[in-house]
């Protein structure tokens, strides 16, 4: 199977709104993923890897659109928020529990974290264990 905007939306129904996530944008990210993800390495997981890659980039693009609609600059980087205070209310999150050390921008979305976890697994290569348990 090959990822298309329709199959992507079926697998990830949170992106069903075609006005918020146009087919052309999804197609662009699918095309980009096809240049980066090798079918020889990803095998049966290629569609899932492609879809996670697309979802990650759609979320980043959506954040840029939201920033510009508020008068901000597109492409402004920000990390994972660890704490925030408004008036007398404060909230803090354990960002270490939901991020991967050294993952950089992949940590900016849950899709990126899932993509990178999968990419590291398919990129690890074959593992062979001998019958006695020693490699």
mmCIF file of C-alpha atoms in Angstrom:
data_model
loop_
_atom_site.group_PDB
_atom_site.id
_atom_site.type_symbol
_atom_site.label_atom_id
_atom_site.label_comp_id
_atom_site.label_asym_id
_atom_site.label_seq_id
_atom_site.Cartn_x
_atom_site.Cartn_y
_atom_site.Cartn_z
ATOM 1 C CA UNK A 1 0.000 0.000 0.000
ATOM 2 C CA UNK A 2 1.137 3.549 -0.642
ATOM 3 C CA UNK A 3 0.166 6.521 1.490
ATOM 4 C CA UNK A 4 -2.228 8.990 -0.148
ATOM 5 C CA UNK A 5 -4.094 11.876 1.462
ATOM 6 C CA UNK A 6 -7.165 9.603 1.701
ATOM 7 C CA UNK A 7 -5.338 6.689 3.346
ATOM 8 C CA UNK A 8 -3.492 9.102 5.629
ATOM 9 C CA UNK A 9 -6.786 10.640 6.787
ATOM 10 C CA UNK A 10 -8.250 7.174 7.369
ATOM 11 C CA UNK A 11 -5.289 6.134 9.513
ATOM 12 C CA UNK A 12 -5.114 9.507 11.289
ATOM 13 C CA UNK A 13 -8.696 10.821 11.476
ATOM 14 C CA UNK A 14 -7.556 13.829 13.522
ATOM 15 C CA UNK A 15 -6.390 15.247 10.165
ATOM 16 C CA UNK A 16 -9.776 14.749 8.444
ATOM 17 C CA UNK A 17 -10.434 18.487 8.019
ATOM 18 C CA UNK A 18 -9.293 19.110 4.445
ATOM 19 C CA UNK A 19 -9.516 22.871 4.882
ATOM 20 C CA UNK A 20 -7.094 22.764 7.823
ATOM 21 C CA UNK A 21 -4.919 20.064 6.242
ATOM 22 C CA UNK A 22 -5.163 20.397 2.438
ATOM 23 C CA UNK A 23 -4.478 17.406 0.213
ATOM 24 C CA UNK A 24 -1.706 19.361 -1.537
ATOM 25 C CA UNK A 25 0.149 19.864 1.754
ATOM 26 C CA UNK A 26 -0.238 16.214 2.725
ATOM 27 C CA UNK A 27 0.949 15.173 -0.737
ATOM 28 C CA UNK A 28 4.014 17.422 -0.402
ATOM 29 C CA UNK A 29 5.044 15.782 2.870
ATOM 30 C CA UNK A 30 4.329 12.291 1.477
ATOM 31 C CA UNK A 31 6.642 13.091 -1.433
ATOM 32 C CA UNK A 32 9.338 14.343 0.907
ATOM 33 C CA UNK A 33 9.051 11.206 3.053
ATOM 34 C CA UNK A 34 9.373 9.037 -0.065
ATOM 35 C CA UNK A 35 12.817 10.557 -0.634
ATOM 36 C CA UNK A 36 13.965 9.911 2.943
ATOM 37 C CA UNK A 37 12.439 6.564 3.944
ATOM 38 C CA UNK A 38 13.797 3.481 2.200
ATOM 39 C CA UNK A 39 11.360 0.671 1.444
ATOM 40 C CA UNK A 40 14.286 -1.751 1.829
ATOM 41 C CA UNK A 41 14.775 -0.618 5.423
ATOM 42 C CA UNK A 42 11.179 0.125 6.448
ATOM 43 C CA UNK A 43 9.531 -2.808 4.634
ATOM 44 C CA UNK A 44 5.944 -3.326 5.887
ATOM 45 C CA UNK A 45 6.303 -0.377 8.266
ATOM 46 C CA UNK A 46 6.883 2.150 5.470
ATOM 47 C CA UNK A 47 3.297 3.432 5.386
ATOM 48 C CA UNK A 48 3.232 3.934 9.150
ATOM 49 C CA UNK A 49 6.614 5.683 9.103
ATOM 50 C CA UNK A 50 5.498 7.894 6.230
ATOM 51 C CA UNK A 51 2.241 8.753 7.982
ATOM 52 C CA UNK A 52 3.977 9.644 11.256
ATOM 53 C CA UNK A 53 6.482 11.779 9.328
ATOM 54 C CA UNK A 54 3.626 13.574 7.552
ATOM 55 C CA UNK A 55 1.631 14.086 10.770
ATOM 56 C CA UNK A 56 4.665 15.534 12.573
ATOM 57 C CA UNK A 57 5.298 18.041 9.794
ATOM 58 C CA UNK A 58 1.618 18.968 9.475
ATOM 59 C CA UNK A 59 1.491 19.826 13.171
ATOM 60 C CA UNK A 60 4.618 21.986 12.902
ATOM 61 C CA UNK A 61 3.123 23.766 9.884
ATOM 62 C CA UNK A 62 -0.168 24.269 11.725
ATOM 63 C CA UNK A 63 1.707 25.877 14.623
ATOM 64 C CA UNK A 64 3.347 28.277 12.163
ATOM 65 C CA UNK A 65 -0.029 29.176 10.667
ATOM 66 C CA UNK A 66 -1.444 29.803 14.142
ATOM 67 C CA UNK A 67 1.554 31.980 15.058
ATOM 68 C CA UNK A 68 1.198 34.153 11.971
ATOM 69 C CA UNK A 69 -2.547 34.532 12.520
ATOM 70 C CA UNK A 70 -1.703 36.064 15.932
ATOM 71 C CA UNK A 71 0.872 38.397 14.395
ATOM 72 C CA UNK A 72 3.844 36.202 15.212
ATOM 73 C CA UNK A 73 6.541 34.916 12.907
ATOM 74 C CA UNK A 74 6.292 31.612 11.060
ATOM 75 C CA UNK A 75 9.118 29.229 11.804
ATOM 76 C CA UNK A 76 9.867 30.597 15.243
ATOM 77 C CA UNK A 77 11.274 27.705 17.205
ATOM 78 C CA UNK A 78 10.292 26.805 20.715
ATOM 79 C CA UNK A 79 11.000 23.752 22.773
ATOM 80 C CA UNK A 80 8.777 21.532 24.832
ATOM 81 C CA UNK A 81 7.101 23.586 27.564
ATOM 82 C CA UNK A 82 8.107 22.356 31.025
ATOM 83 C CA UNK A 83 6.111 24.832 33.097
ATOM 84 C CA UNK A 84 3.772 27.776 32.691
ATOM 85 C CA UNK A 85 2.233 30.282 35.081
ATOM 86 C CA UNK A 86 -0.735 32.563 34.560
ATOM 87 C CA UNK A 87 -1.665 34.758 37.491
ATOM 88 C CA UNK A 88 -1.843 32.415 40.509
ATOM 89 C CA UNK A 89 -2.171 29.221 38.495
ATOM 90 C CA UNK A 90 0.925 27.198 37.600
ATOM 91 C CA UNK A 91 1.391 23.915 35.775
ATOM 92 C CA UNK A 92 4.511 21.851 35.160
ATOM 93 C CA UNK A 93 5.069 18.688 33.117
ATOM 94 C CA UNK A 94 7.711 15.979 33.244
ATOM 95 C CA UNK A 95 8.997 16.534 29.708
ATOM 96 C CA UNK A 96 11.588 13.793 30.131
ATOM 97 C CA UNK A 97 8.821 11.204 30.189
ATOM 98 C CA UNK A 98 7.572 12.207 26.733
ATOM 99 C CA UNK A 99 10.783 13.162 24.940
ATOM 100 C CA UNK A 100 13.766 11.289 23.546
ATOM 101 C CA UNK A 101 17.244 12.441 24.486
ATOM 102 C CA UNK A 102 19.026 13.880 21.457
ATOM 103 C CA UNK A 103 15.896 13.810 19.291
ATOM 104 C CA UNK A 104 15.838 17.547 18.657
ATOM 105 C CA UNK A 105 12.822 18.749 16.686
ATOM 106 C CA UNK A 106 11.253 15.274 16.651
ATOM 107 C CA UNK A 107 10.372 15.935 20.307
ATOM 108 C CA UNK A 108 8.122 18.841 19.311
ATOM 109 C CA UNK A 109 5.186 16.542 18.480
ATOM 110 C CA UNK A 110 3.975 13.180 19.713
ATOM 111 C CA UNK A 111 4.015 12.053 16.080
ATOM 112 C CA UNK A 112 7.696 12.964 15.839
ATOM 113 C CA UNK A 113 8.515 10.993 18.978
ATOM 114 C CA UNK A 114 6.622 7.964 17.657
ATOM 115 C CA UNK A 115 8.283 8.344 14.243
ATOM 116 C CA UNK A 116 11.768 8.481 15.750
ATOM 117 C CA UNK A 117 11.145 5.481 17.997
ATOM 118 C CA UNK A 118 10.044 3.501 14.956
ATOM 119 C CA UNK A 119 12.901 4.832 12.797
ATOM 120 C CA UNK A 120 15.420 3.737 15.396
ATOM 121 C CA UNK A 121 13.902 0.259 15.485
ATOM 122 C CA UNK A 122 13.882 -0.230 11.720
ATOM 123 C CA UNK A 123 17.332 1.351 11.490
ATOM 124 C CA UNK A 124 18.819 -1.017 14.049
ATOM 125 C CA UNK A 125 19.130 -3.827 11.556
ATOM 126 C CA UNK A 126 18.743 -7.500 12.189
ATOM 127 C CA UNK A 127 19.282 -8.944 15.650
ATOM 128 C CA UNK A 128 20.381 -12.539 15.995
ATOM 129 C CA UNK A 129 20.279 -14.412 19.279
ATOM 130 C CA UNK A 130 21.949 -17.805 19.602
ATOM 131 C CA UNK A 131 20.018 -20.720 21.147
ATOM 132 C CA UNK A 132 22.016 -20.490 24.408
ATOM 133 C CA UNK A 133 21.114 -16.817 24.863
ATOM 134 C CA UNK A 134 24.655 -15.549 24.233
ATOM 135 C CA UNK A 135 25.195 -13.616 21.060
#
